Amino acid sequence: MTFETRALHQAPDVLAPDGAEVRLLVRAAGGTMAHFKLNPGEVSMAVTHRTVEELWYVVAGRGEMWRRDATREEVTPLVPGISISIPLGTEFQFRAAADEAFEAVAITMPPWPGPDEAVHVEGRWTAKLRG
């Protein structure tokens, strides 16, 4: 694999299985990087991953992240500068504040294998997405 440079696109490349807008960034043998966005007031679908874990860094907006595993459950406020981990097997869901979009950059390890990676689960909030 060679080195790569990529700018953030204005339009999303795809929608994530949880409903968030995804703008693909760079990839390496060990992982992929992407930009995730929810519009004001949107709530993602709750999911867990089959084989990947993620590291998120909040770049804009405000929101909340719900995470649950076999031993713990919590809701974390999301503001620019916060980083969080989503270990393998963690159920999670996130939502944007009512008055502004939420944006984060995340690294998925190993690289994102495709839409079958995410499994929908019962979440903390009712999903609310555009369309």
CSV table of C-alpha atoms in Angstrom, one decimal:
chain,number,residue,atom,x,y,z
A,1,MET,CA,0.0,0.0,0.0
A,2,THR,CA,1.3,3.5,-0.9
A,3,PHE,CA,0.8,6.7,1.0
A,4,GLU,CA,-2.5,8.6,0.4
A,5,THR,CA,-3.8,12.2,0.6
A,6,ARG,CA,-7.5,13.0,0.4
A,7,ALA,CA,-9.6,16.1,1.0
A,8,LEU,CA,-13.0,16.1,2.8
A,9,HIS,CA,-15.8,16.0,0.2
A,10,GLN,CA,-18.8,18.4,0.5
A,11,ALA,CA,-21.3,15.6,-0.2
A,12,PRO,CA,-21.3,12.3,1.7
A,13,ASP,CA,-19.8,9.3,-0.1
A,14,VAL,CA,-22.2,6.9,1.6
A,15,LEU,CA,-24.6,6.6,4.5
A,16,ALA,CA,-23.4,4.4,7.4
A,17,PRO,CA,-25.5,1.4,8.5
A,18,ASP,CA,-26.5,3.6,11.5
A,19,GLY,CA,-27.7,6.4,9.2
A,20,ALA,CA,-24.9,8.9,9.6
A,21,GLU,CA,-23.4,10.7,6.6
A,22,VAL,CA,-19.9,9.3,5.8
A,23,ARG,CA,-17.2,11.1,4.0
A,24,LEU,CA,-14.3,8.7,3.3
A,25,LEU,CA,-10.8,9.8,4.1
A,26,VAL,CA,-7.6,7.9,3.9
A,27,ARG,CA,-6.9,4.2,4.4
A,28,ALA,CA,-4.0,2.1,5.4
A,29,ALA,CA,-3.4,-1.6,5.9
A,30,GLY,CA,-4.4,-1.4,9.5
A,31,GLY,CA,-7.4,0.9,9.4
A,32,THR,CA,-9.6,3.4,7.6
A,33,MET,CA,-10.4,7.0,8.5
A,34,ALA,CA,-13.8,8.7,7.8
A,35,HIS,CA,-15.7,11.8,8.7
A,36,PHE,CA,-19.2,11.2,10.2
A,37,LYS,CA,-22.0,13.8,10.4
A,38,LEU,CA,-25.5,14.0,11.8
A,39,ASN,CA,-27.6,17.0,11.0
A,40,PRO,CA,-29.2,19.0,13.8
A,41,GLY,CA,-31.6,16.9,15.9
A,42,GLU,CA,-30.8,13.6,14.2
A,43,VAL,CA,-30.3,10.4,16.2
A,44,SER,CA,-28.4,7.5,14.7
A,45,MET,CA,-29.6,3.9,14.7
A,46,ALA,CA,-28.0,1.8,17.5
A,47,VAL,CA,-25.5,-0.8,16.3
A,48,THR,CA,-22.6,-3.0,17.3
A,49,HIS,CA,-19.7,-4.1,15.1
A,50,ARG,CA,-18.9,-7.7,14.2
A,51,THR,CA,-15.1,-7.4,13.7
A,52,VAL,CA,-13.9,-3.7,14.0
A,53,GLU,CA,-13.3,-1.2,16.8
A,54,GLU,CA,-13.2,2.6,16.4
A,55,LEU,CA,-11.6,5.7,17.7
A,56,TRP,CA,-13.6,8.9,17.3
A,57,TYR,CA,-12.5,12.6,17.6
A,58,VAL,CA,-15.2,15.3,17.7
A,59,VAL,CA,-14.4,18.1,15.3
A,60,ALA,CA,-17.6,20.2,15.3
A,61,GLY,CA,-21.0,20.6,16.9
A,62,ARG,CA,-22.5,19.0,20.1
A,63,GLY,CA,-24.1,15.7,20.8
A,64,GLU,CA,-24.1,12.6,23.0
A,65,MET,CA,-22.8,9.1,22.6
A,66,TRP,CA,-24.4,6.1,24.3
A,67,ARG,CA,-22.2,3.0,24.7
A,68,ARG,CA,-22.9,-0.3,26.4
A,69,ASP,CA,-21.0,-3.5,26.8
A,70,ALA,CA,-21.4,-6.5,29.1
A,71,THR,CA,-20.2,-4.6,32.2
A,72,ARG,CA,-21.0,-1.0,31.7
A,73,GLU,CA,-23.4,1.5,30.1
A,74,GLU,CA,-22.9,5.3,29.8
A,75,VAL,CA,-23.9,8.4,27.9
A,76,THR,CA,-21.0,10.8,27.1
A,77,PRO,CA,-21.4,14.4,26.1
A,78,LEU,CA,-19.7,15.1,22.7
A,79,VAL,CA,-18.1,18.5,22.1
A,80,PRO,CA,-15.1,19.5,19.9
A,81,GLY,CA,-11.9,18.1,21.3
A,82,ILE,CA,-13.4,15.0,22.9
A,83,SER,CA,-12.1,11.6,21.8
A,84,ILE,CA,-13.8,8.3,22.6
A,85,SER,CA,-13.2,4.6,21.9
A,86,ILE,CA,-15.7,2.0,20.7
A,87,PRO,CA,-14.2,-1.4,21.5
A,88,LEU,CA,-15.3,-4.5,19.6
A,89,GLY,CA,-18.7,-5.7,20.7
A,90,THR,CA,-19.8,-2.4,22.2
A,91,GLU,CA,-23.4,-1.3,21.4
A,92,PHE,CA,-23.5,2.4,20.6
A,93,GLN,CA,-25.7,5.2,19.3
A,94,PHE,CA,-25.1,8.9,18.9
A,95,ARG,CA,-27.2,12.0,18.4
A,96,ALA,CA,-26.7,15.6,17.4
A,97,ALA,CA,-27.9,18.6,19.5
A,98,ALA,CA,-31.2,20.1,18.2
A,99,ASP,CA,-29.6,23.3,17.1
A,100,GLU,CA,-26.4,22.3,15.3
A,101,ALA,CA,-24.9,19.4,13.3
A,102,PHE,CA,-22.5,17.0,14.9
A,103,GLU,CA,-19.2,16.0,13.2
A,104,ALA,CA,-16.5,13.6,14.1
A,105,VAL,CA,-13.5,11.9,12.4
A,106,ALA,CA,-13.0,8.2,13.2
A,107,ILE,CA,-10.5,5.5,12.6
A,108,THR,CA,-11.8,2.0,12.1
A,109,MET,CA,-9.4,-0.9,12.8
A,110,PRO,CA,-9.1,-3.2,10.9
A,111,PRO,CA,-10.3,-1.4,7.7
A,112,TRP,CA,-14.1,-1.2,7.3
A,113,PRO,CA,-15.2,-4.4,5.6
A,114,GLY,CA,-18.6,-3.3,4.3
A,115,PRO,CA,-22.3,-2.7,5.4
A,116,ASP,CA,-22.7,-6.2,6.9
A,117,GLU,CA,-20.2,-5.2,9.6
A,118,ALA,CA,-22.8,-3.4,11.6
A,119,VAL,CA,-25.6,-5.2,13.5
A,120,HIS,CA,-28.7,-3.2,14.6
A,121,VAL,CA,-29.4,-3.4,18.3
A,122,GLU,CA,-31.9,-1.9,20.7
A,123,GLY,CA,-30.7,1.6,21.5
A,124,ARG,CA,-31.2,4.2,24.2
A,125,TRP,CA,-33.1,6.6,21.9
A,126,THR,CA,-35.5,6.3,19.0
A,127,ALA,CA,-33.6,6.8,15.8
A,128,LYS,CA,-34.5,10.0,13.9
A,129,LEU,CA,-32.9,10.6,10.5
A,130,ARG,CA,-33.7,12.7,7.5
A,131,GLY,CA,-35.9,11.3,4.8
